[in-house]
mmCIF file of C-alpha atoms in Angstrom:
data_model
loop_
_atom_site.group_PDB
_atom_site.id
_atom_site.type_symbol
_atom_site.label_atom_id
_atom_site.label_comp_id
_atom_site.label_asym_id
_atom_site.label_seq_id
_atom_site.Cartn_x
_atom_site.Cartn_y
_atom_site.Cartn_z
ATOM 1 C CA GLU U 1 -58.323 28.464 -7.019
ATOM 2 C CA PRO U 2 -54.574 27.878 -7.612
ATOM 3 C CA GLU U 3 -53.341 24.349 -8.395
ATOM 4 C CA PRO U 4 -51.262 22.765 -5.664
ATOM 5 C CA GLU U 5 -47.575 22.578 -6.563
ATOM 6 C CA PRO U 6 -46.320 19.055 -7.248
ATOM 7 C CA GLU U 7 -44.144 17.571 -4.608
ATOM 8 C CA PRO U 8 -40.479 17.619 -5.560
ATOM 9 C CA GLU U 9 -38.979 14.277 -6.450
ATOM 10 C CA PRO U 10 -36.779 12.933 -3.698
ATOM 11 C CA GLU U 11 -33.009 13.163 -4.213
ATOM 12 C CA PRO U 12 -31.503 9.795 -5.099
ATOM 13 C CA GLU U 13 -29.703 8.217 -2.190
ATOM 14 C CA PRO U 14 -25.960 8.395 -2.645
ATOM 15 C CA GLU U 15 -24.282 5.026 -2.865
ATOM 16 C CA PRO U 16 -22.683 4.217 0.474
ATOM 17 C CA GLU U 17 -18.894 4.315 0.472
ATOM 18 C CA PRO U 18 -17.472 0.790 0.804
ATOM 19 C CA GLN U 19 -16.220 -0.054 4.260
ATOM 20 C CA ASP U 20 -13.263 -2.061 2.952
ATOM 21 C CA PRO U 21 -10.210 0.261 2.786
ATOM 22 C CA TYR U 22 -8.614 -1.513 -0.198
ATOM 23 C CA THR U 23 -11.894 -1.195 -2.144
ATOM 24 C CA ARG U 24 -12.055 2.536 -1.402
ATOM 25 C CA TRP U 25 -8.425 2.915 -2.569
ATOM 26 C CA SER U 26 -9.071 0.937 -5.756
ATOM 27 C CA GLN U 27 -12.145 3.064 -6.559
ATOM 28 C CA ARG U 28 -9.982 6.194 -6.315
ATOM 29 C CA HIS U 29 -7.426 4.739 -8.778
ATOM 30 C CA PHE U 30 -9.505 2.681 -11.211
ATOM 31 C CA GLY U 31 -12.745 3.101 -13.173
ATOM 32 C CA GLU U 32 -15.784 0.841 -12.805
ATOM 33 C CA GLU U 33 -14.943 -1.101 -16.010
ATOM 34 C CA GLU U 34 -11.360 -1.719 -14.831
ATOM 35 C CA ILE U 35 -12.593 -2.921 -11.456
ATOM 36 C CA ALA U 36 -15.138 -5.215 -13.133
ATOM 37 C CA ALA U 37 -12.348 -6.580 -15.418
ATOM 38 C CA GLY U 38 -10.144 -7.372 -12.397
ATOM 39 C CA THR U 39 -7.489 -4.706 -13.130
ATOM 40 C CA ALA U 40 -7.749 -3.513 -9.509
ATOM 41 C CA GLY U 41 -7.124 -6.984 -8.056
ATOM 42 C CA VAL U 42 -4.495 -7.200 -5.292
ATOM 43 C CA GLY U 43 -2.094 -9.295 -7.400
ATOM 44 C CA ARG U 44 -2.391 -7.284 -10.606
ATOM 45 C CA ASP U 45 0.250 -4.813 -11.870
ATOM 46 C CA PRO U 46 -1.459 -2.533 -14.418
ATOM 47 C CA ASP U 47 1.542 -0.159 -14.807
ATOM 48 C CA GLY U 48 3.977 -3.036 -15.382
ATOM 49 C CA ASP U 49 6.556 -1.877 -12.801
ATOM 50 C CA GLY U 50 6.738 -5.253 -11.021
ATOM 51 C CA ILE U 51 4.880 -3.950 -7.966
ATOM 52 C CA SER U 52 1.439 -5.486 -7.310
ATOM 53 C CA ASN U 53 -1.599 -3.377 -6.516
ATOM 54 C CA LEU U 54 -1.485 -4.597 -2.910
ATOM 55 C CA LEU U 55 2.116 -3.411 -2.492
ATOM 56 C CA GLU U 56 1.256 -0.101 -4.213
ATOM 57 C CA TYR U 57 -1.613 0.315 -1.677
ATOM 58 C CA ALA U 58 0.605 -0.645 1.236
ATOM 59 C CA LEU U 59 3.306 1.848 0.229
ATOM 60 C CA GLY U 60 0.967 4.677 -0.714
ATOM 61 C CA ARG U 61 1.974 4.619 -4.379
ATOM 62 C CA ASP U 62 -0.046 5.266 -7.508
ATOM 63 C CA PRO U 63 -0.763 1.927 -9.271
ATOM 64 C CA ARG U 64 -0.884 3.697 -12.629
ATOM 65 C CA LYS U 65 2.612 5.261 -12.474
ATOM 66 C CA GLY U 66 5.542 2.877 -12.794
ATOM 67 C CA ASN U 67 8.994 3.562 -11.329
ATOM 68 C CA GLN U 68 7.940 6.407 -9.085
ATOM 69 C CA GLY U 69 10.121 7.603 -6.253
ATOM 70 C CA PRO U 70 12.729 5.563 -4.414
ATOM 71 C CA PRO U 71 12.995 1.801 -4.682
ATOM 72 C CA VAL U 72 10.671 -0.224 -2.476
ATOM 73 C CA LEU U 73 13.541 -1.254 -0.180
ATOM 74 C CA SER U 74 16.816 0.495 0.400
ATOM 75 C CA ILE U 75 19.813 -0.391 2.547
ATOM 76 C CA ARG U 76 21.643 2.207 4.570
ATOM 77 C CA HIS U 77 25.085 1.953 6.185
ATOM 78 C CA GLU U 78 25.765 4.591 8.818
ATOM 79 C CA SER U 79 28.286 4.570 11.695
ATOM 80 C CA GLY U 80 29.056 0.885 11.272
ATOM 81 C CA GLU U 81 25.375 -0.069 11.493
ATOM 82 C CA SER U 82 23.170 -1.236 8.644
ATOM 83 C CA SER U 83 19.439 -0.929 8.191
ATOM 84 C CA ILE U 84 16.730 -1.673 5.693
ATOM 85 C CA CYS U 85 14.274 1.152 4.930
ATOM 86 C CA PHE U 86 11.045 1.651 3.052
ATOM 87 C CA GLN U 87 8.664 4.551 2.638
ATOM 88 C CA ARG U 88 4.910 4.373 3.091
ATOM 89 C CA SER U 89 1.946 6.701 3.370
ATOM 90 C CA ARG U 90 1.622 8.407 6.765
ATOM 91 C CA GLU U 91 -2.080 7.689 6.638
ATOM 92 C CA GLY U 92 -1.131 4.053 6.690
ATOM 93 C CA ALA U 93 -2.692 1.371 4.613
ATOM 94 C CA VAL U 94 -5.476 0.142 6.865
ATOM 95 C CA GLY U 95 -5.515 -3.626 7.134
ATOM 96 C CA VAL U 96 -1.921 -4.121 5.935
ATOM 97 C CA ALA U 97 0.689 -6.062 7.889
ATOM 98 C CA TYR U 98 4.323 -5.421 6.910
ATOM 99 C CA ALA U 99 7.074 -8.013 7.380
ATOM 100 C CA LEU U 100 10.739 -7.767 6.420
ATOM 101 C CA GLU U 101 12.225 -11.136 5.546
ATOM 102 C CA TRP U 102 15.779 -12.330 4.929
ATOM 103 C CA SER U 103 17.216 -15.220 2.904
ATOM 104 C CA SER U 104 20.708 -16.494 2.099
ATOM 105 C CA ASN U 105 19.504 -18.402 -0.995
ATOM 106 C CA LEU U 106 16.262 -16.756 -2.264
ATOM 107 C CA ARG U 107 14.397 -20.010 -1.452
ATOM 108 C CA ASP U 108 14.170 -20.141 2.328
ATOM 109 C CA TRP U 109 12.918 -16.947 3.964
ATOM 110 C CA GLU U 110 12.766 -16.008 7.625
ATOM 111 C CA LEU U 111 11.259 -13.041 9.409
ATOM 112 C CA MET U 112 13.811 -10.412 10.402
ATOM 113 C CA ARG U 113 13.520 -9.492 14.058
ATOM 114 C CA ALA U 114 15.137 -6.144 14.753
ATOM 115 C CA PRO U 115 14.267 -2.733 16.187
ATOM 116 C CA VAL U 116 11.908 -0.737 13.995
ATOM 117 C CA THR U 117 11.677 3.065 13.895
ATOM 118 C CA VAL U 118 9.139 5.168 12.001
ATOM 119 C CA ALA U 119 9.977 8.791 11.193
ATOM 120 C CA PRO U 120 7.994 11.394 9.227
ATOM 121 C CA ILE U 121 9.489 12.468 5.880
ATOM 122 C CA ASP U 122 6.867 15.129 5.100
ATOM 123 C CA SER U 123 3.170 15.660 5.640
ATOM 124 C CA THR U 124 2.153 12.565 3.623
ATOM 125 C CA ARG U 125 5.051 10.062 3.816
ATOM 126 C CA GLU U 126 7.059 8.306 6.502
ATOM 127 C CA MET U 127 10.204 6.202 6.572
ATOM 128 C CA VAL U 128 10.197 2.802 8.259
ATOM 129 C CA THR U 129 13.695 1.651 9.258
ATOM 130 C CA MET U 130 14.730 -1.736 10.635
ATOM 131 C CA GLY U 131 18.255 -1.873 12.020
ATOM 132 C CA TYR U 132 20.016 -5.205 11.734
ATOM 133 C CA GLY U 133 23.542 -4.579 12.972
ATOM 134 C CA SER U 134 26.811 -4.544 11.150
ATOM 135 C CA SER U 135 26.378 -7.126 8.421
ATOM 136 C CA LEU U 136 23.742 -9.097 6.590
ATOM 137 C CA ASN U 137 24.884 -11.341 3.807
ATOM 138 C CA GLY U 138 21.942 -12.344 1.729
ATOM 139 C CA PHE U 139 18.722 -10.967 0.378
ATOM 140 C CA ALA U 140 15.856 -8.969 1.929
ATOM 141 C CA ARG U 141 12.248 -8.551 0.831
ATOM 142 C CA LEU U 142 9.191 -6.727 2.086
ATOM 143 C CA ARG U 143 6.143 -8.956 2.361
ATOM 144 C CA VAL U 144 2.735 -7.389 2.881
ATOM 145 C CA SER U 145 -0.512 -9.081 3.680
ATOM 146 C CA TYR U 146 -4.020 -7.632 3.836
ATOM 147 C CA SER U 147 -7.082 -8.290 5.895
ATOM 148 C CA SER U 148 -10.252 -6.217 5.592
ATOM 149 C CA GLU U 149 -11.406 -7.275 9.039
#
């Protein structure tokens, strides 16, 4: 009488993908040891380009490649109107809030309130433009915040 074949061992369950979008992004860009060491933390800058991991995530940049592409913010002057622009991933960085701020002294910042337009650049990137009129004497910055909820 033939021996019954042994039952095959069950396949190991794949680890579930994290629900948190920033965690998924960091796992695509960093190894387990780097994540455990804190290299993937939102405030870290492993490529030394002055752009934190959170801003790299928000703008769809590679946190391992410094000085890639255009500057984070650019100013355009067209037809007597000025605007501030930045590029980001068309997929969007889930959970990120973007705010353009203005200051005359680099100490006191206020939220810029102006019309915003979003236009595709190509299949993966888009340009966000905030028009602010004919003149703006001072400084501008892009502030991003993140919530996984």
